[in-house]
Amino acid sequence: QVALKESGGGLVQPGGSLQLACEVSGWTVGDAPLAWFRQGPGKEREFVANIGFSETDQYVADSLRGRFTISRANLRNTVFLQMNSLKLEDTGVYSCAAGAYMSVLASDYNYWGQGTQVTVSS
């Protein structure tokens, strides 16, 4: 079974930065797509970013592009999410996921981590 573990969440003031990491274990099929999703208070889960076989094969949600960056260390099966200029509305539980192909839909991902809390507050 594939397992994912997020880390790096915490409390940060508006305008601050955080870097999240997700370590993937039990993955035996090479460079599979990985993604980040988030769910804020009272909101539906939304797509943040994904990355595939190459770091050039990636996509960041239009509303987040320029502030959020996704990257991957394939040999260590780790995906990062760098978040800059954080806003109050960025608050939520951030989860990483693994799937068989690139997608922006949560339902297309088969394996999920438990999530890490990001709280942006003054």
Tab-separated table of N, CA, C and O in Angstrom:
chain	number	residue	atom	x	y	z
A	1	GLN	N	0.838	-1.190	0.000
A	1	GLN	CA	0.000	0.000	0.000
A	1	GLN	C	0.880	1.249	0.000
A	1	GLN	O	1.914	1.268	0.652
A	2	VAL	N	0.460	2.266	-0.727
A	2	VAL	CA	1.160	3.532	-0.781
A	2	VAL	C	0.767	4.366	0.428
A	2	VAL	O	-0.410	4.435	0.804
A	3	ALA	N	1.754	5.009	1.050
A	3	ALA	CA	1.509	5.874	2.190
A	3	ALA	C	2.109	7.242	1.936
A	3	ALA	O	3.176	7.360	1.330
A	4	LEU	N	1.411	8.281	2.380
A	4	LEU	CA	1.869	9.649	2.230
A	4	LEU	C	1.792	10.355	3.572
A	4	LEU	O	0.834	10.168	4.328
A	5	LYS	N	2.794	11.191	3.855
A	5	LYS	CA	2.861	11.896	5.123
A	5	LYS	C	3.258	13.343	4.887
A	5	LYS	O	4.364	13.611	4.411
A	6	GLU	N	2.373	14.268	5.244
A	6	GLU	CA	2.644	15.689	5.088
A	6	GLU	C	3.331	16.253	6.328
A	6	GLU	O	3.145	15.755	7.435
A	7	SER	N	4.086	17.335	6.120
A	7	SER	CA	4.709	18.044	7.221
A	7	SER	C	4.912	19.498	6.810
A	7	SER	O	4.835	19.840	5.634
A	8	GLY	N	5.176	20.353	7.786
A	8	GLY	CA	5.511	21.737	7.506
A	8	GLY	C	4.423	22.752	7.789
A	8	GLY	O	4.662	23.960	7.682
A	9	GLY	N	3.225	22.298	8.141
A	9	GLY	CA	2.154	23.222	8.445
A	9	GLY	C	2.390	23.941	9.757
A	9	GLY	O	3.269	23.588	10.538
A	10	GLY	N	1.585	24.975	9.999
A	10	GLY	CA	1.717	25.720	11.231
A	10	GLY	C	0.977	27.037	11.175
A	10	GLY	O	0.150	27.271	10.290
A	11	LEU	N	1.285	27.908	12.119
A	11	LEU	CA	0.679	29.230	12.228
A	11	LEU	C	1.617	30.273	11.651
A	11	LEU	O	2.807	30.304	11.993
A	12	VAL	N	1.084	31.114	10.791
A	12	VAL	CA	1.897	32.140	10.149
A	12	VAL	C	1.070	33.411	9.989
A	12	VAL	O	-0.154	33.352	9.822
A	13	GLN	N	1.717	34.560	10.060
A	13	GLN	CA	1.029	35.832	9.873
A	13	GLN	C	0.818	36.128	8.395
A	13	GLN	O	1.547	35.620	7.540
A	14	PRO	N	-0.176	36.945	8.072
A	14	PRO	CA	-0.378	37.331	6.671
A	14	PRO	C	0.894	37.913	6.071
A	14	PRO	O	1.595	38.696	6.713
A	15	GLY	N	1.193	37.508	4.836
A	15	GLY	CA	2.402	37.939	4.170
A	15	GLY	C	3.583	37.018	4.378
A	15	GLY	O	4.602	37.158	3.690
A	16	GLY	N	3.460	36.076	5.286
A	16	GLY	CA	4.529	35.145	5.576
A	16	GLY	C	4.592	33.992	4.592
A	16	GLY	O	3.804	33.920	3.648
A	17	SER	N	5.533	33.085	4.833
A	17	SER	CA	5.756	31.945	3.950
A	17	SER	C	5.851	30.650	4.736
A	17	SER	O	6.255	30.634	5.903
A	18	LEU	N	5.473	29.566	4.075
A	18	LEU	CA	5.628	28.220	4.604
A	18	LEU	C	5.986	27.289	3.459
A	18	LEU	O	5.583	27.524	2.318
A	19	GLN	N	6.737	26.244	3.768
A	19	GLN	CA	6.995	25.191	2.798
A	19	GLN	C	6.490	23.869	3.357
A	19	GLN	O	6.946	23.418	4.410
A	20	LEU	N	5.563	23.266	2.643
A	20	LEU	CA	5.040	21.969	3.013
A	20	LEU	C	5.815	20.878	2.281
A	20	LEU	O	6.309	21.088	1.176
A	21	ALA	N	5.905	19.712	2.894
A	21	ALA	CA	6.547	18.564	2.273
A	21	ALA	C	5.657	17.345	2.426
A	21	ALA	O	4.910	17.221	3.402
A	22	CYS	N	5.730	16.453	1.460
A	22	CYS	CA	4.992	15.198	1.509
A	22	CYS	C	5.935	14.070	1.136
A	22	CYS	O	6.488	14.062	0.034
A	23	GLU	N	6.126	13.136	2.052
A	23	GLU	CA	6.967	11.979	1.810
A	23	GLU	C	6.105	10.793	1.409
A	23	GLU	O	5.138	10.465	2.101
A	24	VAL	N	6.451	10.167	0.295
A	24	VAL	CA	5.692	9.041	-0.240
A	24	VAL	C	6.499	7.765	-0.059
A	24	VAL	O	7.681	7.713	-0.398
A	25	SER	N	5.869	6.728	0.456
A	25	SER	CA	6.512	5.430	0.631
A	25	SER	C	5.656	4.345	-0.014
A	25	SER	O	4.447	4.501	-0.175
A	26	GLY	N	6.312	3.236	-0.377
A	26	GLY	CA	5.603	2.130	-0.975
A	26	GLY	C	5.221	2.348	-2.426
A	26	GLY	O	4.347	1.650	-2.939
A	27	TRP	N	5.861	3.303	-3.097
A	27	TRP	CA	5.580	3.610	-4.492
A	27	TRP	C	6.605	2.900	-5.360
A	27	TRP	O	7.798	3.220	-5.293
A	28	THR	N	6.152	1.974	-6.199
A	28	THR	CA	7.053	1.113	-6.962
A	28	THR	C	6.912	1.237	-8.465
A	28	THR	O	7.473	0.431	-9.205
A	29	VAL	N	6.191	2.235	-8.954
A	29	VAL	CA	5.935	2.371	-10.385
A	29	VAL	C	6.632	3.580	-10.996
A	29	VAL	O	6.289	4.002	-12.088
A	30	GLY	N	7.602	4.128	-10.310
A	30	GLY	CA	8.352	5.250	-10.824
A	30	GLY	C	7.738	6.592	-10.484
A	30	GLY	O	7.105	6.758	-9.441
A	31	ASP	N	7.940	7.559	-11.372
A	31	ASP	CA	7.473	8.922	-11.142
A	31	ASP	C	5.986	9.042	-11.453
A	31	ASP	O	5.595	9.344	-12.580
A	32	ALA	N	5.176	8.820	-10.446
A	32	ALA	CA	3.737	8.956	-10.587
A	32	ALA	C	3.297	10.371	-10.219
A	32	ALA	O	3.962	11.049	-9.440
A	33	PRO	N	2.179	10.825	-10.781
A	33	PRO	CA	1.689	12.173	-10.454
A	33	PRO	C	1.383	12.341	-8.974
A	33	PRO	O	0.811	11.459	-8.332
A	34	LEU	N	1.770	13.492	-8.450
A	34	LEU	CA	1.468	13.871	-7.079
A	34	LEU	C	0.779	15.222	-7.101
A	34	LEU	O	1.027	16.038	-7.987
A	35	ALA	N	-0.070	15.463	-6.114
A	35	ALA	CA	-0.844	16.694	-6.096
A	35	ALA	C	-1.058	17.194	-4.684
A	35	ALA	O	-0.964	16.437	-3.717
A	36	TRP	N	-1.355	18.484	-4.588
A	36	TRP	CA	-1.768	19.115	-3.342
A	36	TRP	C	-3.192	19.618	-3.483
A	36	TRP	O	-3.548	20.233	-4.494
A	37	PHE	N	-3.997	19.375	-2.460
A	37	PHE	CA	-5.336	19.918	-2.342
A	37	PHE	C	-5.455	20.603	-0.988
A	37	PHE	O	-4.650	20.363	-0.090
A	38	ARG	N	-6.472	21.451	-0.843
A	38	ARG	CA	-6.709	22.084	0.441
A	38	ARG	C	-8.207	22.224	0.682
A	38	ARG	O	-9.006	22.229	-0.250
A	39	GLN	N	-8.564	22.353	1.957
A	39	GLN	CA	-9.952	22.551	2.333
A	39	GLN	C	-10.013	23.558	3.471
A	39	GLN	O	-9.547	23.282	4.577
A	40	GLY	N	-10.574	24.726	3.191
A	40	GLY	CA	-10.717	25.762	4.199
A	40	GLY	C	-11.978	25.576	5.010
A	40	GLY	O	-12.842	24.769	4.668
A	41	PRO	N	-12.124	26.334	6.097
A	41	PRO	CA	-13.310	26.229	6.955
A	41	PRO	C	-14.597	26.500	6.180
A	41	PRO	O	-14.728	27.545	5.539
A	42	GLY	N	-15.528	25.556	6.218
A	42	GLY	CA	-16.802	25.718	5.542
A	42	GLY	C	-16.740	25.670	4.032
A	42	GLY	O	-17.714	26.039	3.367
A	43	LYS	N	-15.623	25.211	3.478
A	43	LYS	CA	-15.463	25.171	2.033
A	43	LYS	C	-15.241	23.748	1.539
A	43	LYS	O	-14.891	22.854	2.307
A	44	GLU	N	-15.436	23.565	0.234
A	44	GLU	CA	-15.155	22.286	-0.397
A	44	GLU	C	-13.659	22.140	-0.633
A	44	GLU	O	-12.923	23.126	-0.706
A	45	ARG	N	-13.210	20.906	-0.757
A	45	ARG	CA	-11.820	20.657	-1.084
A	45	ARG	C	-11.518	21.212	-2.475
A	45	ARG	O	-12.299	21.027	-3.414
A	46	GLU	N	-10.394	21.893	-2.611
A	46	GLU	CA	-10.039	22.495	-3.885
A	46	GLU	C	-8.623	22.124	-4.304
A	46	GLU	O	-7.743	21.890	-3.476
A	47	PHE	N	-8.417	22.102	-5.600
A	47	PHE	CA	-7.119	21.782	-6.181
A	47	PHE	C	-6.143	22.924	-5.965
A	47	PHE	O	-6.491	24.096	-6.115
A	48	VAL	N	-4.902	22.565	-5.637
A	48	VAL	CA	-3.840	23.545	-5.463
A	48	VAL	C	-2.798	23.432	-6.578
A	48	VAL	O	-2.540	24.394	-7.297
A	49	ALA	N	-2.196	22.248	-6.724
A	49	ALA	CA	-1.148	22.052	-7.722
A	49	ALA	C	-0.881	20.569	-7.906
A	49	ALA	O	-1.167	19.766	-7.026
A	50	ASN	N	-0.313	20.207	-9.069
A	50	ASN	CA	0.125	18.838	-9.290
A	50	ASN	C	1.426	18.821	-10.073
A	50	ASN	O	1.838	19.826	-10.660
A	51	ILE	N	2.089	17.658	-10.068
A	51	ILE	CA	3.372	17.503	-10.742
A	51	ILE	C	3.510	16.056	-11.175
A	51	ILE	O	3.116	15.134	-10.460
A	52	GLY	N	4.089	15.833	-12.387
A	52	GLY	CA	4.156	14.501	-12.955
A	52	GLY	C	5.546	13.933	-13.065
A	52	GLY	O	6.346	14.006	-12.135
A	53	PHE	N	5.861	13.367	-14.242
A	53	PHE	CA	7.119	12.662	-14.454
A	53	PHE	C	8.327	13.583	-14.495
A	53	PHE	O	9.445	13.156	-14.229
A	54	SER	N	8.110	14.803	-14.857
A	54	SER	CA	9.158	15.814	-14.913
A	54	SER	C	8.678	17.061	-14.204
A	54	SER	O	7.472	17.322	-14.123
A	55	GLU	N	9.611	17.854	-13.701
A	55	GLU	CA	9.222	19.099	-13.056
A	55	GLU	C	8.638	20.102	-14.041
A	55	GLU	O	8.012	21.081	-13.618
A	56	THR	N	8.837	19.871	-15.348
A	56	THR	CA	8.194	20.710	-16.348
A	56	THR	C	6.739	20.303	-16.565
A	56	THR	O	5.963	21.055	-17.155
A	57	ASP	N	6.385	19.115	-16.123
A	57	ASP	CA	5.021	18.602	-16.234
A	57	ASP	C	4.308	18.904	-14.919
A	57	ASP	O	4.212	18.053	-14.031
A	58	GLN	N	3.795	20.107	-14.795
A	58	GLN	CA	3.171	20.536	-13.565
A	58	GLN	C	2.157	21.629	-13.847
A	58	GLN	O	2.159	22.246	-14.913
A	59	TYR	N	1.284	21.845	-12.874
A	59	TYR	CA	0.255	22.863	-13.011
A	59	TYR	C	-0.119	23.395	-11.637
A	59	TYR	O	-0.303	22.628	-10.691
A	60	VAL	N	-0.208	24.710	-11.539
A	60	VAL	CA	-0.643	25.378	-10.322
A	60	VAL	C	-1.950	26.092	-10.622
A	60	VAL	O	-2.094	26.718	-11.674
A	61	ALA	N	-2.903	25.984	-9.717
A	61	ALA	CA	-4.203	26.622	-9.907
A	61	ALA	C	-4.028	28.097	-10.259
A	61	ALA	O	-3.182	28.791	-9.685
A	62	ASP	N	-4.840	28.575	-11.201
A	62	ASP	CA	-4.709	29.939	-11.708
A	62	ASP	C	-4.700	30.986	-10.596
A	62	ASP	O	-3.918	31.941	-10.635
A	63	SER	N	-5.569	30.807	-9.616
A	63	SER	CA	-5.696	31.789	-8.547
A	63	SER	C	-4.505	31.802	-7.594
A	63	SER	O	-4.335	32.758	-6.833
A	64	LEU	N	-3.680	30.756	-7.639
A	64	LEU	CA	-2.553	30.627	-6.727
A	64	LEU	C	-1.200	30.800	-7.405
A	64	LEU	O	-0.185	30.971	-6.726
A	65	ARG	N	-1.187	30.741	-8.713
A	65	ARG	CA	0.056	30.851	-9.464
A	65	ARG	C	0.721	32.199	-9.200
A	65	ARG	O	0.068	33.231	-9.215
A	66	GLY	N	2.021	32.149	-8.940
A	66	GLY	CA	2.754	33.356	-8.594
A	66	GLY	C	3.052	33.437	-7.120
A	66	GLY	O	4.037	34.063	-6.718
A	67	ARG	N	2.208	32.824	-6.298
A	67	ARG	CA	2.438	32.750	-4.861
A	67	ARG	C	2.844	31.344	-4.417
A	67	ARG	O	3.636	31.194	-3.493
A	68	PHE	N	2.295	30.331	-5.073
A	68	PHE	CA	2.561	28.931	-4.719
A	68	PHE	C	3.413	28.274	-5.801
A	68	PHE	O	3.206	28.512	-6.998
A	69	THR	N	4.354	27.421	-5.382
A	69	THR	CA	5.217	26.699	-6.297
A	69	THR	C	5.320	25.246	-5.862
A	69	THR	O	5.509	24.969	-4.675
A	70	ILE	N	5.202	24.328	-6.815
A	70	ILE	CA	5.327	22.904	-6.519
A	70	ILE	C	6.635	22.381	-7.101
A	70	ILE	O	7.074	22.810	-8.175
A	71	SER	N	7.281	21.459	-6.396
A	71	SER	CA	8.503	20.830	-6.875
A	71	SER	C	8.571	19.411	-6.337
A	71	SER	O	7.820	19.042	-5.429
A	72	ARG	N	9.487	18.608	-6.909
A	72	ARG	CA	9.550	17.194	-6.546
A	72	ARG	C	10.981	16.697	-6.525
A	72	ARG	O	11.756	16.993	-7.427
A	73	ALA	N	11.303	15.949	-5.482
A	73	ALA	CA	12.583	15.262	-5.374
A	73	ALA	C	12.302	13.788	-5.592
A	73	ALA	O	11.925	13.070	-4.662
A	74	ASN	N	12.482	13.318	-6.822
A	74	ASN	CA	12.034	11.982	-7.193
A	74	ASN	C	12.758	10.854	-6.457
A	74	ASN	O	12.130	9.863	-6.095
A	75	LEU	N	14.061	10.996	-6.262
A	75	LEU	CA	14.822	9.937	-5.610
A	75	LEU	C	14.386	9.730	-4.172
A	75	LEU	O	14.543	8.633	-3.630
A	76	ARG	N	13.850	10.750	-3.567
A	76	ARG	CA	13.385	10.660	-2.187
A	76	ARG	C	11.871	10.572	-2.088
A	76	ARG	O	11.326	10.550	-0.980
A	77	ASN	N	11.209	10.527	-3.260
A	77	ASN	CA	9.753	10.466	-3.303
A	77	ASN	C	9.112	11.526	-2.412
A	77	ASN	O	8.247	11.227	-1.584
A	78	THR	N	9.555	12.752	-2.618
A	78	THR	CA	9.070	13.866	-1.825
A	78	THR	C	8.577	14.984	-2.729
A	78	THR	O	9.245	15.333	-3.710
A	79	VAL	N	7.423	15.534	-2.403
A	79	VAL	CA	6.884	16.669	-3.133
A	79	VAL	C	6.762	17.844	-2.169
A	79	VAL	O	6.382	17.680	-1.008
A	80	PHE	N	7.114	19.031	-2.659
A	80	PHE	CA	7.092	20.235	-1.849
A	80	PHE	C	6.047	21.211	-2.371
A	80	PHE	O	5.729	21.233	-3.559
A	81	LEU	N	5.535	22.027	-1.479
A	81	LEU	CA	4.677	23.138	-1.845
A	81	LEU	C	5.194	24.376	-1.120
A	81	LEU	O	5.066	24.475	0.103
A	82	GLN	N	5.793	25.289	-1.876
A	82	GLN	CA	6.271	26.545	-1.322
A	82	GLN	C	5.152	27.570	-1.420
A	82	GLN	O	4.645	27.838	-2.505
A	83	MET	N	4.784	28.157	-0.288
A	83	MET	CA	3.692	29.112	-0.224
A	83	MET	C	4.230	30.449	0.267
A	83	MET	O	4.748	30.538	1.385
A	84	ASN	N	4.095	31.471	-0.558
A	84	ASN	CA	4.573	32.809	-0.234
A	84	ASN	C	3.411	33.792	-0.180
A	84	ASN	O	2.341	33.545	-0.728
A	85	SER	N	3.647	34.928	0.461
A	85	SER	CA	2.647	35.994	0.558
A	85	SER	C	1.296	35.455	1.001
A	85	SER	O	0.262	35.726	0.397
A	86	LEU	N	1.304	34.688	2.069
A	86	LEU	CA	0.094	34.016	2.523
A	86	LEU	C	-0.982	35.002	2.969
A	86	LEU	O	-0.690	36.055	3.548
A	87	LYS	N	-2.227	34.635	2.676
A	87	LYS	CA	-3.392	35.437	3.003
A	87	LYS	C	-4.293	34.682	3.970
A	87	LYS	O	-4.193	33.461	4.109
A	88	LEU	N	-5.203	35.399	4.612
A	88	LEU	CA	-6.122	34.779	5.557
A	88	LEU	C	-6.916	33.647	4.897
A	88	LEU	O	-7.156	32.609	5.527
A	89	GLU	N	-7.298	33.833	3.648
A	89	GLU	CA	-8.108	32.842	2.954
A	89	GLU	C	-7.329	31.590	2.557
A	89	GLU	O	-7.915	30.634	2.045
A	90	ASP	N	-6.011	31.576	2.787
A	90	ASP	CA	-5.215	30.382	2.536
A	90	ASP	C	-5.306	29.379	3.675
A	90	ASP	O	-4.795	28.266	3.563
A	91	THR	N	-5.937	29.762	4.764
A	91	THR	CA	-6.087	28.879	5.913
A	91	THR	C	-6.856	27.614	5.530
A	91	THR	O	-7.864	27.676	4.832
A	92	GLY	N	-6.367	26.461	5.984
A	92	GLY	CA	-7.057	25.221	5.712
A	92	GLY	C	-6.172	24.019	5.957
A	92	GLY	O	-5.014	24.150	6.344
A	93	VAL	N	-6.735	22.854	5.727
A	93	VAL	CA	-5.994	21.609	5.811
A	93	VAL	C	-5.452	21.285	4.428
A	93	VAL	O	-6.219	21.169	3.468
A	94	TYR	N	-4.146	21.136	4.338
A	94	TYR	CA	-3.490	20.841	3.072
A	94	TYR	C	-3.115	19.366	3.028
A	94	TYR	O	-2.454	18.859	3.934
A	95	SER	N	-3.545	18.690	1.961
A	95	SER	CA	-3.316	17.257	1.815
A	95	SER	C	-2.586	16.966	0.516
A	95	SER	O	-2.825	17.619	-0.498
A	96	CYS	N	-1.703	15.976	0.544
A	96	CYS	CA	-1.061	15.521	-0.678
A	96	CYS	C	-1.693	14.207	-1.114
A	96	CYS	O	-2.250	13.463	-0.302
A	97	ALA	N	-1.617	13.940	-2.413
A	97	ALA	CA	-2.264	12.768	-2.979
A	97	ALA	C	-1.441	12.210	-4.128
A	97	ALA	O	-0.705	12.943	-4.787
A	98	ALA	N	-1.588	10.916	-4.371
A	98	ALA	CA	-0.910	10.234	-5.471
A	98	ALA	C	-1.932	9.550	-6.356
A	98	ALA	O	-2.921	8.993	-5.856
A	99	GLY	N	-1.691	9.584	-7.664
A	99	GLY	CA	-2.592	8.949	-8.601
A	99	GLY	C	-1.867	8.383	-9.790
A	99	GLY	O	-0.639	8.396	-9.860
A	100	ALA	N	-2.629	7.874	-10.752
A	100	ALA	CA	-2.059	7.235	-11.933
A	100	ALA	C	-1.827	8.204	-13.085
A	100	ALA	O	-1.073	7.894	-14.008
A	101	TYR	N	-2.475	9.369	-13.048
A	101	TYR	CA	-2.329	10.333	-14.124
A	101	TYR	C	-2.603	11.735	-13.603
A	101	TYR	O	-3.206	11.918	-12.537
A	102	MET	N	-2.180	12.726	-14.363
A	102	MET	CA	-2.354	14.111	-13.976
A	102	MET	C	-3.822	14.503	-14.013
A	102	MET	O	-4.530	14.251	-14.990
A	103	SER	N	-4.276	15.137	-12.947
A	103	SER	CA	-5.662	15.550	-12.849
A	103	SER	C	-5.789	16.675	-11.833
A	103	SER	O	-4.947	16.817	-10.937
A	104	VAL	N	-6.854	17.468	-11.964
A	104	VAL	CA	-7.177	18.501	-10.981
A	104	VAL	C	-8.360	18.083	-10.123
A	104	VAL	O	-8.822	18.860	-9.288
A	105	LEU	N	-8.838	16.850	-10.311
A	105	LEU	CA	-9.995	16.352	-9.574
A	105	LEU	C	-9.551	15.443	-8.437
A	105	LEU	O	-8.817	14.480	-8.652
A	106	ALA	N	-10.030	15.716	-7.242
A	106	ALA	CA	-9.663	14.912	-6.087
A	106	ALA	C	-10.065	13.451	-6.260
A	106	ALA	O	-9.376	12.546	-5.787
A	107	SER	N	-11.175	13.213	-6.953
A	107	SER	CA	-11.675	11.858	-7.135
A	107	SER	C	-10.766	10.998	-8.008
A	107	SER	O	-10.912	9.781	-8.026
A	108	ASP	N	-9.833	11.611	-8.717
A	108	ASP	CA	-8.918	10.869	-9.580
A	108	ASP	C	-7.657	10.409	-8.856
A	108	ASP	O	-6.820	9.745	-9.460
A	109	TYR	N	-7.522	10.751	-7.600
A	109	TYR	CA	-6.353	10.356	-6.825
A	109	TYR	C	-6.713	9.235	-5.859
A	109	TYR	O	-7.733	9.296	-5.170
A	110	ASN	N	-5.866	8.221	-5.819
A	110	ASN	CA	-6.162	6.994	-5.091
A	110	ASN	C	-5.618	6.962	-3.672
A	110	ASN	O	-6.169	6.265	-2.815
A	111	TYR	N	-4.550	7.690	-3.424
A	111	TYR	CA	-3.876	7.631	-2.135
A	111	TYR	C	-3.724	9.032	-1.567
A	111	TYR	O	-3.351	9.967	-2.277
A	112	TRP	N	-3.993	9.157	-0.269
A	112	TRP	CA	-4.003	10.443	0.400
A	112	TRP	C	-3.265	10.406	1.728
A	112	TRP	O	-3.280	9.398	2.434
A	113	GLY	N	-2.631	11.535	2.061
A	113	GLY	CA	-2.081	11.706	3.383
A	113	GLY	C	-3.154	12.181	4.344
A	113	GLY	O	-4.303	12.413	3.960
A	114	GLN	N	-2.793	12.343	5.600
A	114	GLN	CA	-3.743	12.766	6.623
A	114	GLN	C	-3.975	14.273	6.628
A	114	GLN	O	-4.956	14.741	7.201
A	115	GLY	N	-3.097	15.025	5.994
A	115	GLY	CA	-3.236	16.463	5.929
A	115	GLY	C	-2.436	17.174	7.005
A	115	GLY	O	-2.137	16.611	8.051
A	116	THR	N	-2.103	18.425	6.727
A	116	THR	CA	-1.415	19.266	7.689
A	116	THR	C	-2.104	20.627	7.738
A	116	THR	O	-2.482	21.185	6.707
A	117	GLN	N	-2.290	21.151	8.938
A	117	GLN	CA	-3.037	22.391	9.127
A	117	GLN	C	-2.160	23.602	8.853
A	117	GLN	O	-1.055	23.719	9.389
A	118	VAL	N	-2.669	24.503	8.035
A	118	VAL	CA	-2.043	25.795	7.789
A	118	VAL	C	-3.004	26.873	8.272
A	118	VAL	O	-4.141	26.951	7.804
A	119	THR	N	-2.558	27.683	9.207
A	119	THR	CA	-3.392	28.753	9.745
A	119	THR	C	-2.704	30.090	9.528
A	119	THR	O	-1.595	30.310	10.018
A	120	VAL	N	-3.360	30.965	8.779
A	120	VAL	CA	-2.853	32.308	8.527
A	120	VAL	C	-3.689	33.265	9.359
A	120	VAL	O	-4.899	33.399	9.143
A	121	SER	N	-3.063	33.915	10.317
A	121	SER	CA	-3.791	34.769	11.243
A	121	SER	C	-2.881	35.868	11.768
A	121	SER	O	-1.689	35.662	11.979
A	122	SER	N	-3.473	37.046	11.987
A	122	SER	CA	-2.751	38.164	12.579
A	122	SER	C	-2.947	38.222	14.077
A	122	SER	O	-2.342	39.027	14.763
